[in-house]
Tab-separated table of C-alpha atoms and ligand atoms in Angstrom:
chain	number	residue	atom	x	y	z
A	990	UNK	CA	17.687	9.735	-20.044
A	991	UNK	CA	16.153	7.499	-22.705
A	992	UNK	CA	15.195	3.862	-22.211
A	993	UNK	CA	17.710	1.285	-23.346
A	994	UNK	CA	16.421	-0.930	-26.123
A	995	UNK	CA	14.033	-3.459	-24.599
A	996	UNK	CA	11.554	-5.945	-26.014
A	997	UNK	CA	7.888	-5.256	-25.271
A	998	UNK	CA	5.133	-7.878	-25.288
A	999	UNK	CA	1.449	-7.648	-24.475
A	1000	UNK	CA	0.115	-11.129	-23.620
A	1001	UNK	CA	-3.570	-11.740	-24.257
A	1002	UNK	CA	-4.172	-13.842	-21.152
A	1003	UNK	CA	-2.881	-14.344	-17.620
A	1004	UNK	CA	-1.642	-17.835	-18.533
A	1005	UNK	CA	0.345	-16.425	-21.446
A	1006	UNK	CA	1.896	-13.768	-19.199
A	1007	UNK	CA	2.848	-16.387	-16.595
A	1008	UNK	CA	4.349	-18.577	-19.308
A	1009	UNK	CA	6.574	-15.748	-20.564
A	1010	UNK	CA	7.644	-14.812	-17.034
A	1011	UNK	CA	8.413	-18.448	-16.189
A	1012	UNK	CA	10.534	-18.973	-19.294
A	1013	UNK	CA	12.554	-15.766	-19.331
A	1014	UNK	CA	14.661	-14.633	-16.341
A	1015	UNK	CA	15.044	-11.231	-17.953
A	1016	UNK	CA	11.295	-10.577	-18.260
A	1017	UNK	CA	9.511	-8.199	-15.879
A	1018	UNK	CA	5.836	-7.292	-15.516
A	1019	UNK	CA	4.883	-3.786	-16.590
A	1020	UNK	CA	1.743	-2.398	-14.914
A	1021	UNK	CA	1.336	1.394	-14.820
A	1022	UNK	CA	5.022	1.797	-15.691
A	1023	UNK	CA	5.302	4.886	-13.483
A	1024	UNK	CA	8.172	3.484	-11.435
A	1025	UNK	CA	9.582	0.736	-13.641
A	1026	UNK	CA	10.251	2.993	-16.604
A	1027	UNK	CA	12.067	5.464	-14.335
A	1028	UNK	CA	14.146	2.644	-12.878
A	1029	UNK	CA	15.089	1.534	-16.397
A	1030	UNK	CA	15.765	5.047	-17.667
A	1031	UNK	CA	18.066	5.702	-14.720
A	1032	UNK	CA	19.902	2.390	-15.357
A	1033	UNK	CA	19.219	1.270	-11.765
A	1034	UNK	CA	18.118	-2.075	-13.209
A	1035	UNK	CA	17.697	-3.542	-16.640
A	1036	UNK	CA	15.271	-6.032	-18.132
A	1037	UNK	CA	15.196	-7.840	-21.463
A	1038	UNK	CA	11.426	-8.040	-21.927
A	1039	UNK	CA	8.668	-5.832	-20.590
A	1040	UNK	CA	5.535	-7.947	-20.153
A	1041	UNK	CA	2.601	-5.536	-20.275
A	1042	UNK	CA	-0.006	-6.878	-17.841
A	1043	UNK	CA	-2.005	-3.657	-17.618
A	1044	UNK	CA	-4.899	-4.807	-19.840
A	1045	UNK	CA	-5.330	-8.370	-18.621
A	1046	UNK	CA	-8.951	-9.061	-17.598
A	1047	UNK	CA	-7.835	-11.279	-14.691
A	1048	UNK	CA	-6.010	-8.347	-13.108
A	1049	UNK	CA	-8.794	-5.790	-13.676
A	1050	UNK	CA	-11.818	-4.596	-11.762
A	1051	UNK	CA	-13.106	-4.326	-8.230
A	1052	UNK	CA	-15.619	-6.913	-6.996
A	1053	UNK	CA	-17.557	-7.316	-3.787
A	1054	UNK	CA	-16.708	-10.610	-2.057
A	1055	UNK	CA	-19.396	-12.846	-0.559
A	1056	UNK	CA	-18.474	-11.746	2.984
A	1057	UNK	CA	-18.747	-8.029	2.124
A	1058	UNK	CA	-15.054	-7.408	1.522
A	1059	UNK	CA	-13.379	-6.313	-1.697
A	1060	UNK	CA	-11.395	-8.143	-4.338
A	1061	UNK	CA	-9.274	-5.573	-6.150
A	1062	UNK	CA	-7.495	-6.517	-9.370
A	1063	UNK	CA	-3.753	-5.840	-9.283
A	1064	UNK	CA	-3.999	-3.471	-12.259
A	1065	UNK	CA	-6.754	-1.317	-10.774
A	1066	UNK	CA	-5.475	2.255	-10.848
A	1067	UNK	CA	-5.541	4.777	-8.007
A	1068	UNK	CA	-8.142	6.722	-9.978
A	1069	UNK	CA	-10.369	3.637	-10.188
A	1070	UNK	CA	-10.024	3.118	-6.415
A	1071	UNK	CA	-10.977	6.739	-5.834
A	1072	UNK	CA	-14.031	6.496	-8.111
A	1073	UNK	CA	-15.257	3.063	-7.041
A	1074	UNK	CA	-18.663	3.175	-5.343
A	1075	UNK	CA	-17.904	-0.184	-3.681
A	1076	UNK	CA	-14.629	1.075	-2.223
A	1077	UNK	CA	-16.201	4.311	-1.039
A	1078	UNK	CA	-19.182	2.494	0.490
A	1079	UNK	CA	-17.284	0.137	2.800
A	1080	UNK	CA	-13.572	1.098	2.682
A	1081	UNK	CA	-13.812	4.825	2.195
A	1082	UNK	CA	-10.273	5.592	3.356
A	1083	UNK	CA	-8.725	3.355	0.692
A	1084	UNK	CA	-10.334	5.506	-1.984
A	1085	UNK	CA	-9.363	8.666	-0.144
A	1086	UNK	CA	-5.679	7.736	0.184
A	1087	UNK	CA	-5.584	6.741	-3.505
A	1088	UNK	CA	-7.177	10.081	-4.390
A	1089	UNK	CA	-4.293	11.914	-2.707
A	1090	UNK	CA	-1.404	10.125	-4.439
A	1091	UNK	CA	0.657	12.661	-6.350
A	1092	UNK	CA	-1.194	14.076	-9.377
A	1093	UNK	CA	-3.929	12.980	-11.784
A	1094	UNK	CA	-1.496	11.634	-14.380
A	1095	UNK	CA	0.095	9.303	-11.815
A	1096	UNK	CA	-3.370	8.315	-10.553
A	1097	UNK	CA	-4.527	7.473	-14.078
A	1098	UNK	CA	-1.672	5.008	-14.603
A	1099	UNK	CA	-0.340	3.840	-11.216
A	1100	UNK	CA	-1.838	0.565	-9.998
A	1101	UNK	CA	-2.441	-0.963	-6.583
A	1102	UNK	CA	-0.351	-3.933	-7.699
A	1103	UNK	CA	2.596	-1.829	-8.848
A	1104	UNK	CA	2.401	0.264	-5.693
A	1105	UNK	CA	2.728	-2.886	-3.567
A	1106	UNK	CA	5.111	-4.938	-5.735
A	1107	UNK	CA	7.613	-2.085	-5.938
A	1108	UNK	CA	7.754	-2.056	-2.101
A	1109	UNK	CA	9.057	1.499	-2.068
A	1110	UNK	CA	8.870	2.425	1.638
A	1111	UNK	CA	7.485	5.858	0.729
A	1112	UNK	CA	4.503	4.462	-1.210
A	1113	UNK	CA	1.088	5.235	0.231
A	1114	UNK	CA	-0.914	2.050	-0.007
A	1115	UNK	CA	1.177	-0.654	1.797
A	1116	UNK	CA	0.691	0.567	5.411
A	1117	UNK	CA	-3.038	1.042	4.914
A	1118	UNK	CA	-3.450	-2.409	3.363
A	1119	UNK	CA	-1.613	-3.935	6.340
A	1120	UNK	CA	-3.885	-2.038	8.758
A	1121	UNK	CA	-6.906	-3.377	6.866
A	1122	UNK	CA	-5.582	-6.987	7.064
A	1123	UNK	CA	-5.493	-7.251	3.262
A	1124	UNK	CA	-4.347	-10.471	1.611
A	1125	UNK	CA	-2.223	-10.604	-1.545
A	1126	UNK	CA	-3.314	-13.220	-4.095
A	1127	UNK	CA	-0.323	-14.475	-6.103
A	1128	UNK	CA	-0.215	-16.662	-9.214
A	1129	UNK	CA	2.580	-18.409	-11.062
A	1130	UNK	CA	2.607	-21.243	-13.558
A	1131	UNK	CA	2.952	-23.556	-10.532
A	1132	UNK	CA	-0.311	-22.372	-8.963
A	1133	UNK	CA	-1.917	-19.837	-6.642
A	1134	UNK	CA	-1.117	-18.785	-3.080
A	1135	UNK	CA	-2.323	-16.155	-0.632
A	1136	UNK	CA	0.075	-14.069	1.458
A	1137	UNK	CA	-1.017	-11.767	4.284
A	1138	UNK	CA	-0.074	-8.186	3.457
A	1139	UNK	CA	1.866	-8.036	6.747
A	1140	UNK	CA	4.141	-10.786	5.359
A	1141	UNK	CA	4.274	-9.573	1.750
A	1142	UNK	CA	6.609	-6.586	2.229
A	1143	UNK	CA	10.037	-8.054	2.905
A	1144	UNK	CA	12.378	-5.079	2.714
A	1145	UNK	CA	13.583	-2.090	0.757
A	1146	UNK	CA	12.127	-2.744	-2.735
A	1147	UNK	CA	11.711	-6.434	-1.804
A	1148	UNK	CA	8.555	-8.539	-1.528
A	1149	UNK	CA	7.492	-12.148	-1.046
A	1150	UNK	CA	7.023	-12.536	-4.828
A	1151	UNK	CA	8.983	-15.455	-6.255
A	1152	UNK	CA	10.494	-15.290	-9.761
A	1153	UNK	CA	7.776	-15.814	-12.366
A	1154	UNK	CA	5.023	-14.904	-9.925
A	1155	UNK	CA	2.414	-12.172	-10.385
A	1156	UNK	CA	0.242	-10.373	-7.871
A	1157	UNK	CA	-3.212	-10.992	-9.325
A	1158	UNK	CA	-5.466	-9.265	-6.810
A	1159	UNK	CA	-5.690	-7.841	-3.320
A	1160	UNK	CA	-8.452	-9.108	-1.034
A	1161	UNK	CA	-9.555	-6.622	1.597
A	1162	UNK	CA	-11.766	-8.175	4.285
A	1163	UNK	CA	-14.932	-6.393	5.395
A	1164	UNK	CA	-14.530	-3.766	8.102
A	1165	UNK	CA	-15.813	-5.315	11.342
A	1166	UNK	CA	-18.997	-3.705	12.702
A	1167	UNK	CA	-18.186	-0.562	14.682
A	1168	UNK	CA	-14.860	-0.040	12.913
A	1169	UNK	CA	-13.146	2.990	11.468
A	1170	UNK	CA	-9.777	3.713	9.896
A	1171	UNK	CA	-7.346	6.613	9.999
A	1172	UNK	CA	-4.204	7.623	8.099
A	1173	UNK	CA	-1.682	10.384	8.668
A	1174	UNK	CA	1.637	11.369	7.134
A	1175	UNK	CA	4.369	13.793	8.027
A	1176	UNK	CA	6.083	15.335	5.032
A	1177	UNK	CA	8.355	18.345	5.082
A	1178	UNK	CA	7.682	20.511	2.040
A	1179	UNK	CA	4.604	20.377	-0.183
A	1180	UNK	CA	6.070	17.912	-2.692
A	1181	UNK	CA	8.168	15.896	-0.246
A	1182	UNK	CA	7.868	12.168	0.365
A	1183	UNK	CA	6.479	11.144	3.735
A	1184	UNK	CA	9.017	10.988	6.536
A	1185	UNK	CA	6.756	9.110	8.935
A	1186	UNK	CA	3.324	7.670	8.313
A	1187	UNK	CA	0.702	5.862	10.432
A	1188	UNK	CA	-2.382	3.879	9.458
A	1189	UNK	CA	-4.865	2.660	12.048
A	1190	UNK	CA	-8.037	0.663	12.304
A	1191	UNK	CA	-10.081	0.410	15.482
A	1192	UNK	CA	-13.212	-1.501	16.392
A	1193	UNK	CA	-15.339	0.040	19.121
A	1194	UNK	CA	-17.546	-1.705	21.641
A	1195	UNK	CA	-19.483	1.188	23.099
A	1196	UNK	CA	-16.908	3.579	24.523
A	1197	UNK	CA	-14.127	0.968	24.521
A	1198	UNK	CA	-11.586	0.069	21.847
A	1199	UNK	CA	-12.210	-3.650	21.424
A	1200	UNK	CA	-9.570	-4.219	18.732
A	1201	UNK	CA	-6.963	-2.193	16.871
A	1202	UNK	CA	-4.329	-2.234	14.183
A	1203	UNK	CA	-1.595	0.377	14.265
A	1204	UNK	CA	0.868	0.321	11.374
A	1205	UNK	CA	3.871	2.611	11.031
A	1206	UNK	CA	5.656	3.379	7.776
A	1207	UNK	CA	9.062	4.962	7.198
A	1208	UNK	CA	10.320	3.958	10.642
A	1209	UNK	CA	11.537	0.795	8.903
A	1210	UNK	CA	11.861	-0.175	5.241
A	1211	UNK	CA	8.551	-2.032	5.424
A	1212	UNK	CA	5.261	-1.220	7.167
A	1213	UNK	CA	5.388	-2.473	10.771
A	1214	UNK	CA	2.597	-3.108	13.252
A	1215	UNK	CA	3.251	-1.692	16.700
A	1216	UNK	CA	1.683	-4.587	18.570
A	1217	UNK	CA	2.721	-3.180	21.969
A	1218	UNK	CA	0.731	-0.028	21.272
A	1219	UNK	CA	-2.180	-2.109	19.957
A	1220	UNK	CA	-2.181	-4.063	23.246
A	1221	UNK	CA	-2.347	-0.792	25.200
A	1222	UNK	CA	-5.195	0.484	23.025
A	1223	UNK	CA	-7.244	-2.718	23.191
A	1224	UNK	CA	-9.659	-2.670	26.105
A	1225	UNK	CA	-8.975	1.023	26.781
A	1226	UNK	CA	-11.357	3.947	26.597
A	1227	UNK	CA	-11.900	5.458	23.172
A	1228	UNK	CA	-11.158	8.930	24.536
A	1229	UNK	CA	-8.527	11.432	23.383
A	1230	UNK	CA	-6.735	11.101	26.740
A	1231	UNK	CA	-6.647	7.323	26.684
A	1232	UNK	CA	-5.526	7.180	23.029
A	1233	UNK	CA	-2.809	9.759	23.738
A	1234	UNK	CA	-1.578	7.719	26.716
A	1235	UNK	CA	-1.465	4.512	24.662
A	1236	UNK	CA	0.353	6.245	21.810
A	1237	UNK	CA	2.932	7.912	24.083
A	1238	UNK	CA	4.975	4.706	23.920
A	1239	UNK	CA	4.656	4.152	20.159
A	1240	UNK	CA	7.897	2.963	18.515
A	1241	UNK	CA	9.690	2.785	21.883
A	1242	UNK	CA	10.631	-0.832	21.211
A	1243	UNK	CA	11.879	-0.035	17.720
A	1244	UNK	CA	15.034	1.438	16.255
A	1245	UNK	CA	13.617	3.757	13.572
A	1246	UNK	CA	15.722	4.322	10.475
A	1247	UNK	CA	17.786	7.487	10.190
A	1248	UNK	CA	18.555	9.271	6.930
A	1249	UNK	CA	19.218	12.708	5.529
A	1250	UNK	CA	15.553	13.637	6.173
A	1251	UNK	CA	15.434	12.836	9.886
A	1252	UNK	CA	17.215	11.129	12.753
A	1253	UNK	CA	16.033	7.944	14.383
A	1254	UNK	CA	14.915	9.795	17.513
A	1255	UNK	CA	13.036	12.436	15.505
A	1256	UNK	CA	11.189	9.686	13.640
A	1257	UNK	CA	10.317	7.962	16.932
A	1258	UNK	CA	8.809	11.171	18.334
A	1259	UNK	CA	6.911	11.885	15.116
A	1260	UNK	CA	5.655	8.289	14.999
A	1261	UNK	CA	3.939	8.912	18.355
A	1262	UNK	CA	2.235	12.014	16.961
A	1263	UNK	CA	1.209	10.366	13.670
A	1264	UNK	CA	-0.063	7.295	15.534
A	1265	UNK	CA	-2.176	9.348	17.953
A	1266	UNK	CA	-3.723	11.287	15.065
A	1267	UNK	CA	-4.390	8.174	12.981
A	1268	UNK	CA	-6.000	6.332	15.906
A	1269	UNK	CA	-8.081	9.400	16.817
A	1270	UNK	CA	-9.257	9.630	13.201
A	1271	UNK	CA	-10.137	5.941	13.273
A	1272	UNK	CA	-12.143	6.368	16.495
A	1273	UNK	CA	-14.004	9.343	15.026
A	1274	UNK	CA	-14.699	7.380	11.848
A	1275	UNK	CA	-15.938	4.382	13.835
A	1276	UNK	CA	-18.330	6.648	15.727
A	1277	UNK	CA	-19.582	8.319	12.578
A	1278	UNK	CA	-21.010	6.878	9.442
A	1279	UNK	CA	-17.711	6.679	7.574
A	1280	UNK	CA	-15.419	3.688	7.493
A	1281	UNK	CA	-12.314	5.844	7.480
A	1282	UNK	CA	-11.276	9.389	8.107
A	1283	UNK	CA	-9.745	11.955	5.810
A	1284	UNK	CA	-6.281	11.204	4.515
A	1285	UNK	CA	-3.557	13.463	5.806
A	1286	UNK	CA	-1.708	14.407	2.634
A	1287	UNK	CA	1.023	12.635	0.705
B	5	FAD	C1	6.529	11.672	-10.144
B	5	FAD	C2	6.048	10.478	-9.335
B	5	FAD	C3	5.495	10.689	-8.085
B	5	FAD	C4	5.006	9.612	-7.333
B	5	FAD	N1	4.444	9.854	-6.114
B	5	FAD	C5	3.926	8.819	-5.415
B	5	FAD	C6	3.284	9.032	-4.154
B	5	FAD	O1	3.164	10.139	-3.661
B	5	FAD	N2	2.802	7.944	-3.491
B	5	FAD	C7	2.902	6.686	-4.002
B	5	FAD	O2	2.430	5.744	-3.367
B	5	FAD	N3	3.487	6.453	-5.187
B	5	FAD	C8	4.009	7.485	-5.890
B	5	FAD	N4	4.639	7.248	-7.085
B	5	FAD	C9	4.853	5.876	-7.534
B	5	FAD	C10	3.655	5.440	-8.337
B	5	FAD	O3	2.585	5.297	-7.447
B	5	FAD	C11	3.885	4.144	-9.093
B	5	FAD	O4	2.788	4.050	-9.928
B	5	FAD	C12	3.981	2.881	-8.289
B	5	FAD	O5	5.086	2.911	-7.425
B	5	FAD	C13	4.162	1.697	-9.199
B	5	FAD	O6	2.950	1.383	-9.806
B	5	FAD	P1	2.870	1.068	-11.339
B	5	FAD	O7	1.528	0.489	-11.580
B	5	FAD	O8	3.255	2.264	-12.121
B	5	FAD	O9	3.948	-0.103	-11.470
B	5	FAD	P2	5.161	-0.336	-12.458
B	5	FAD	O10	6.058	0.855	-12.478
B	5	FAD	O11	4.687	-0.834	-13.761
B	5	FAD	O12	5.891	-1.548	-11.705
B	5	FAD	C14	6.565	-1.355	-10.473
B	5	FAD	C15	7.253	-2.683	-10.076
B	5	FAD	O13	6.273	-3.650	-9.676
B	5	FAD	C16	6.311	-4.796	-10.550
B	5	FAD	N5	4.898	-5.157	-10.746
B	5	FAD	C17	3.904	-4.327	-11.118
B	5	FAD	N6	2.714	-4.971	-11.085
B	5	FAD	C18	2.986	-6.236	-10.704
B	5	FAD	C19	2.156	-7.389	-10.468
B	5	FAD	N7	0.818	-7.347	-10.627
B	5	FAD	N8	2.759	-8.537	-10.071
B	5	FAD	C20	4.111	-8.596	-9.902
B	5	FAD	N9	4.925	-7.531	-10.082
B	5	FAD	C21	4.367	-6.364	-10.487
B	5	FAD	C22	7.038	-4.346	-11.808
B	5	FAD	O14	7.682	-5.400	-12.473
B	5	FAD	C23	8.020	-3.340	-11.204
B	5	FAD	O15	9.122	-4.016	-10.648
B	5	FAD	C24	5.120	8.296	-7.860
B	5	FAD	C25	5.687	8.077	-9.121
B	5	FAD	C26	6.155	9.161	-9.855
B	5	FAD	C27	6.748	8.891	-11.227
């Protein structure tokens, strides 16, 4: 289906973009356009003005922060994440997950900002950013605010963004010493969307897991931390047996979603498996030189 007639503007500065968005209820930011144009073509939503933010300098580039973390512009593409030496050096898994999103055409255009602001529960980056304690930097004409990634995703295609507000960048803190990250997905069929996904980060103190993050996706409409499982992991041995025991109760306190792809109980059981694999990857990565293990598919 073709796009309905829509006005297109390309502001020359962030301030100009914020001004347009503040003054026009029918204006929407256009980043990579990979999802928004499909939404418009399918008449799921309509907008009056597409505000092309994809070439704004303030939303571009990846910079090292003073504390050794990363500041990633909202319009950085998956391909740029994959190819960034800074990302690969300290947050290897972020580049690796980006490198596995769909195909090269999507990776050339899709942006970290669009991936997060769409808040599609099947998107790859949100659970990993929550596991990495990323912070979303938002700007509107009224000013700037920071929102923890764990609080940014509010629901099915819903975020903490207020009208007229843009995600400008994503700040990813440095990986603590002795840390590693892991990421696994269960998808049925080569081209299928993930049915259950887990992202983990662990910090080791010798043979003990000193700290952990365990984030599940597709058990709810937003990424959720399983803090009960984290509590069982923390202070436990970093062995396969101990990780498996801690992950045996993953999602037990949750009511996973059910849909045509899988029942609630099936998702709960698969969440345990994905969690164990993601945590095991994270432990292996923490022991090795890499700051994250290999991504497990789509
Ligand atoms: C065939 C196909 C397969 C795909 N497969 C995958 C996949 O396997 N994994 C995956 O994660 N994704 C997948 N996607 C989605 C893709 O990653 C999109 O690029 C992503 O969802 C949106 O990013 P975008 O930059 O294209 O954003 P856009 O489509 O331009 O925008 C998406 C939404 O976010 C808003 N927005 C964008 N940037 C900002 C900002 N900085 N501030 C405020 N609001 C903003 C827009 O207004 C819009 O509502 C797929 C898409 C297609 C078409």
